[in-house]
Short mmCIF file of C-alpha atoms in Angstrom, two decimals:
data_model
loop_
_atom_site.label_atom_id
_atom_site.label_comp_id
_atom_site.label_asym_id
_atom_site.label_seq_id
_atom_site.Cartn_x
_atom_site.Cartn_y
_atom_site.Cartn_z
CA UNK A 1 96.05 93.97 69.87
CA UNK A 2 99.66 92.90 70.34
CA UNK A 3 101.84 93.58 73.35
CA UNK A 4 102.75 97.24 73.62
CA UNK A 5 106.36 98.00 72.81
CA UNK A 6 108.43 100.95 73.97
CA UNK A 7 111.55 100.16 71.96
CA UNK A 8 113.60 103.28 71.29
CA UNK A 9 111.75 105.26 73.97
CA UNK A 10 112.92 106.76 77.25
CA UNK A 11 110.84 106.79 80.43
CA UNK A 12 111.35 108.40 83.82
CA UNK A 13 109.62 106.85 86.85
CA UNK A 14 109.50 108.54 90.26
CA UNK A 15 109.16 106.49 93.41
CA UNK A 16 110.84 103.71 91.43
CA UNK A 17 112.58 101.89 94.27
CA UNK A 18 109.66 99.81 95.55
CA UNK A 19 106.07 98.80 94.97
CA UNK A 20 104.15 100.22 92.03
CA UNK A 21 107.03 102.37 90.82
CA UNK A 22 109.47 99.47 90.73
CA UNK A 23 106.95 97.22 88.97
CA UNK A 24 106.25 99.94 86.40
CA UNK A 25 109.92 100.59 85.70
CA UNK A 26 110.57 96.86 85.30
CA UNK A 27 107.65 96.41 82.91
CA UNK A 28 108.58 99.40 80.75
CA UNK A 29 112.14 98.09 80.54
CA UNK A 30 110.89 94.60 79.63
CA UNK A 31 108.97 96.20 76.76
CA UNK A 32 112.01 98.00 75.43
CA UNK A 33 112.19 101.40 77.12
CA UNK A 34 115.31 102.86 78.61
CA UNK A 35 114.31 103.81 82.13
CA UNK A 36 115.45 106.51 84.56
CA UNK A 37 114.71 105.52 88.16
CA UNK A 38 114.13 108.36 90.61
CA UNK A 39 113.65 108.05 94.37
CA UNK A 40 114.97 109.26 97.71
CA UNK A 41 117.03 106.18 98.57
CA UNK A 42 119.74 104.93 96.27
CA UNK A 43 119.95 101.30 97.46
CA UNK A 44 116.41 100.24 96.38
CA UNK A 45 116.83 102.06 93.07
CA UNK A 46 120.11 100.26 92.51
CA UNK A 47 118.46 96.89 93.17
CA UNK A 48 115.74 97.62 90.60
CA UNK A 49 118.35 98.84 88.10
CA UNK A 50 120.46 95.71 88.61
CA UNK A 51 117.44 93.55 87.82
CA UNK A 52 116.69 95.54 84.68
CA UNK A 53 120.30 95.38 83.55
CA UNK A 54 120.44 91.62 84.23
CA UNK A 55 117.49 91.14 81.90
CA UNK A 56 119.08 93.06 79.04
CA UNK A 57 117.55 96.46 79.77
CA UNK A 58 119.13 99.79 80.52
CA UNK A 59 118.44 101.85 83.64
CA UNK A 60 119.76 105.06 85.16
CA UNK A 61 119.69 105.55 88.94
CA UNK A 62 118.77 109.07 90.06
CA UNK A 63 118.58 109.58 93.83
CA UNK A 64 116.45 112.71 94.36
CA UNK A 65 113.64 114.13 96.48
CA UNK A 66 110.51 114.96 94.48
CA UNK A 67 109.77 117.87 96.81
CA UNK A 68 112.92 119.60 95.49
CA UNK A 69 112.20 121.25 92.11
CA UNK A 70 115.88 121.85 91.38
CA UNK A 71 116.68 118.18 91.97
CA UNK A 72 113.93 117.17 89.55
CA UNK A 73 115.31 119.52 86.93
CA UNK A 74 118.75 117.98 87.32
CA UNK A 75 117.28 114.48 87.07
CA UNK A 76 115.49 115.22 83.80
CA UNK A 77 118.65 116.80 82.35
CA UNK A 78 120.66 113.75 83.42
CA UNK A 79 118.11 111.47 81.73
CA UNK A 80 118.29 113.41 78.48
CA UNK A 81 122.09 113.52 78.64
CA UNK A 82 122.31 109.76 79.16
CA UNK A 83 119.59 108.52 76.81
CA UNK A 84 119.21 111.34 74.28
CA UNK A 85 115.66 112.39 75.12
CA UNK A 86 112.56 111.79 77.21
CA UNK A 87 109.25 110.41 75.93
CA UNK A 88 107.35 109.19 78.98
CA UNK A 89 107.08 110.07 82.65
CA UNK A 90 105.33 108.23 85.46
CA UNK A 91 104.95 110.49 88.48
CA UNK A 92 104.34 107.87 91.13
CA UNK A 93 106.17 109.08 94.25
CA UNK A 94 104.07 110.01 97.26
CA UNK A 95 103.35 109.50 100.95
CA UNK A 96 100.40 108.07 102.85
CA UNK A 97 100.26 110.73 105.62
CA UNK A 98 98.86 110.20 109.14
CA UNK A 99 95.47 109.82 110.81
CA UNK A 100 94.18 112.99 112.50
CA UNK A 101 90.91 114.75 113.16
CA UNK A 102 91.10 117.95 111.14
CA UNK A 103 91.60 120.36 114.09
CA UNK A 104 94.43 118.14 115.33
CA UNK A 105 96.17 117.83 111.96
CA UNK A 106 99.64 119.36 112.46
CA UNK A 107 100.49 122.09 110.00
CA UNK A 108 103.80 120.43 109.15
CA UNK A 109 102.00 117.17 108.28
CA UNK A 110 99.58 119.07 106.05
CA UNK A 111 102.43 120.93 104.33
CA UNK A 112 104.57 117.81 103.95
CA UNK A 113 101.74 115.74 102.50
CA UNK A 114 100.78 118.40 99.97
CA UNK A 115 104.44 118.83 99.04
CA UNK A 116 105.03 115.12 98.48
CA UNK A 117 101.74 114.28 96.74
CA UNK A 118 100.72 117.43 94.87
CA UNK A 119 103.50 120.00 94.60
CA UNK A 120 105.80 117.17 93.50
CA UNK A 121 103.57 116.60 90.46
CA UNK A 122 103.90 120.25 89.52
CA UNK A 123 107.67 120.17 90.03
CA UNK A 124 107.93 116.93 88.03
CA UNK A 125 105.85 118.07 85.05
CA UNK A 126 107.54 121.47 85.08
CA UNK A 127 110.81 119.66 84.32
CA UNK A 128 109.43 116.83 82.19
CA UNK A 129 107.13 118.65 79.75
CA UNK A 130 109.77 120.69 77.89
CA UNK A 131 112.01 117.63 77.57
CA UNK A 132 109.16 115.46 76.23
CA UNK A 133 108.15 118.21 73.79
CA UNK A 134 111.75 118.49 72.59
CA UNK A 135 111.72 114.72 71.94
CA UNK A 136 108.68 115.01 69.68
CA UNK A 137 105.94 114.34 72.22
CA UNK A 138 104.85 111.48 74.42
CA UNK A 139 102.81 110.88 77.54
CA UNK A 140 102.71 111.37 81.29
CA UNK A 141 100.84 109.36 83.91
CA UNK A 142 100.27 110.95 87.31
CA UNK A 143 99.58 108.27 89.90
CA UNK A 144 97.02 109.45 92.44
CA UNK A 145 94.51 107.29 94.33
CA UNK A 146 90.89 106.19 94.47
CA UNK A 147 90.71 108.85 97.18
CA UNK A 148 90.81 111.47 94.46
CA UNK A 149 87.11 110.54 94.25
CA UNK A 150 86.31 109.84 97.88
CA UNK A 151 87.28 111.30 101.23
CA UNK A 152 89.54 109.08 103.31
CA UNK A 153 88.52 109.32 106.99
CA UNK A 154 91.03 111.18 109.15
CA UNK A 155 93.34 111.70 106.18
CA UNK A 156 92.28 115.18 105.08
CA UNK A 157 95.74 116.12 103.81
CA UNK A 158 96.06 112.91 101.80
CA UNK A 159 92.60 113.22 100.27
CA UNK A 160 93.12 116.90 99.45
CA UNK A 161 96.44 116.15 97.76
CA UNK A 162 94.89 113.44 95.59
CA UNK A 163 91.89 115.59 94.65
CA UNK A 164 94.37 118.29 93.69
CA UNK A 165 96.22 115.86 91.44
CA UNK A 166 93.03 115.49 89.40
CA UNK A 167 92.74 119.20 88.71
CA UNK A 168 96.43 119.61 87.95
CA UNK A 169 96.37 116.67 85.53
CA UNK A 170 93.29 117.94 83.68
CA UNK A 171 94.61 121.48 83.34
CA UNK A 172 98.00 120.32 82.07
CA UNK A 173 96.34 117.86 79.67
CA UNK A 174 94.34 120.66 78.05
CA UNK A 175 97.39 122.89 77.73
CA UNK A 176 99.68 120.27 76.15
CA UNK A 177 97.35 118.15 74.00
CA UNK A 178 98.05 120.23 70.89
CA UNK A 179 101.77 119.73 71.50
CA UNK A 180 101.48 115.95 71.21
CA UNK A 181 101.72 115.22 74.93
CA UNK A 182 99.00 113.24 76.65
CA UNK A 183 98.62 113.50 80.44
CA UNK A 184 96.39 111.14 82.41
CA UNK A 185 95.73 110.18 86.01
CA UNK A 186 95.84 106.62 87.30
CA UNK A 187 93.93 105.83 90.50
CA UNK A 188 95.23 102.74 92.28
CA UNK A 189 92.95 101.12 94.80
CA UNK A 190 94.37 99.30 97.81
CA UNK A 191 97.58 97.78 96.49
CA UNK A 192 99.79 95.29 98.28
CA UNK A 193 102.96 97.37 98.61
CA UNK A 194 105.34 98.37 101.43
CA UNK A 195 103.46 101.68 101.68
CA UNK A 196 100.32 99.87 102.86
CA UNK A 197 100.45 100.59 106.59
CA UNK A 198 97.38 98.68 107.79
CA UNK A 199 97.85 96.84 111.06
CA UNK A 200 97.49 93.15 111.80
CA UNK A 201 94.10 91.88 110.63
CA UNK A 202 93.32 95.17 108.92
CA UNK A 203 94.43 93.99 105.48
CA UNK A 204 91.89 91.17 105.60
CA UNK A 205 89.18 93.62 106.64
CA UNK A 206 90.07 96.01 103.80
CA UNK A 207 90.14 93.18 101.26
CA UNK A 208 86.67 92.07 102.32
CA UNK A 209 85.27 95.51 101.44
CA UNK A 210 86.58 95.34 97.86
CA UNK A 211 84.23 93.72 95.32
CA UNK A 212 87.14 91.68 93.91
CA UNK A 213 87.80 90.42 97.49
CA UNK A 214 91.54 90.96 97.28
CA UNK A 215 94.21 93.62 97.22
CA UNK A 216 95.72 94.72 93.95
CA UNK A 217 99.21 93.73 92.85
CA UNK A 218 101.86 96.26 91.77
CA UNK A 219 102.09 94.54 88.36
CA UNK A 220 98.39 95.29 87.77
CA UNK A 221 99.11 98.99 88.23
CA UNK A 222 102.16 98.74 85.98
CA UNK A 223 100.18 97.22 83.09
CA UNK A 224 97.56 99.98 83.35
CA UNK A 225 100.28 102.64 83.32
CA UNK A 226 101.84 101.00 80.26
CA UNK A 227 98.49 101.15 78.47
CA UNK A 228 98.05 104.87 79.20
CA UNK A 229 101.57 105.60 77.97
CA UNK A 230 101.21 103.52 74.83
CA UNK A 231 99.88 104.38 71.39
CA UNK A 232 96.89 102.16 72.20
CA UNK A 233 95.74 105.12 74.32
CA UNK A 234 96.49 107.70 71.63
CA UNK A 235 93.16 109.53 72.00
CA UNK A 236 93.06 109.49 75.80
CA UNK A 237 94.19 112.59 77.66
CA UNK A 238 92.93 114.39 80.74
CA UNK A 239 91.26 111.17 81.86
CA UNK A 240 91.35 109.23 85.11
CA UNK A 241 91.47 105.45 85.27
CA UNK A 242 90.68 103.57 88.47
CA UNK A 243 92.44 100.23 88.95
CA UNK A 244 90.74 99.21 92.15
CA UNK A 245 88.96 95.86 91.99
CA UNK A 246 85.64 97.68 91.97
CA UNK A 247 86.28 99.78 95.08
CA UNK A 248 84.68 102.89 93.57
CA UNK A 249 81.89 101.02 91.78
#
């Protein structure tokens, strides 16, 4: 099997300014895709785009909040206007939430976490699916978490949002498979990114609980996303793939 190529294709990546999203956008661009970068803050997106451009790729910077369905619609239209279509989407943006016992979980934290991690997937696919269909089909990867399979202590909102991502992905995959669009869920384990908010010494403790005895790297998530988007995964839809060093084993 040769290296997957995305030459002539267009991809949109949310949460593309840092971590897994940035690594994914960079890898897709390295393999030939034109990439739209979406995130809340323009400066990190611009830095990723500059790196892509410097390496001969082409990137579009789209500052937007994934909890705003109208902003997502505008971003997809801007992508199609700039690049002529949309073939792939990686819905990676999300938040980690806060630690609370359930009775003490503030309603606004619950609402905000569900909006950022679950409703955002609905808003994103609502805009992306018609554009991908109009381009002849393609694929979507919704990035969730290993905690779509396990409850995370004191993170009820986070765990609920990731479990919800599983159901949304499966339902959408069934509905769009006959229209040549594959939709899968990727479950990162504990990945070494700026979003990892463990305190001093906690990272070492977490790593010791993982069979691989280390944290994952953003590039390892990016390569798994690229596989699910590629034609090498042409008969995979509605599936979930854990990239977790054996955490769920």
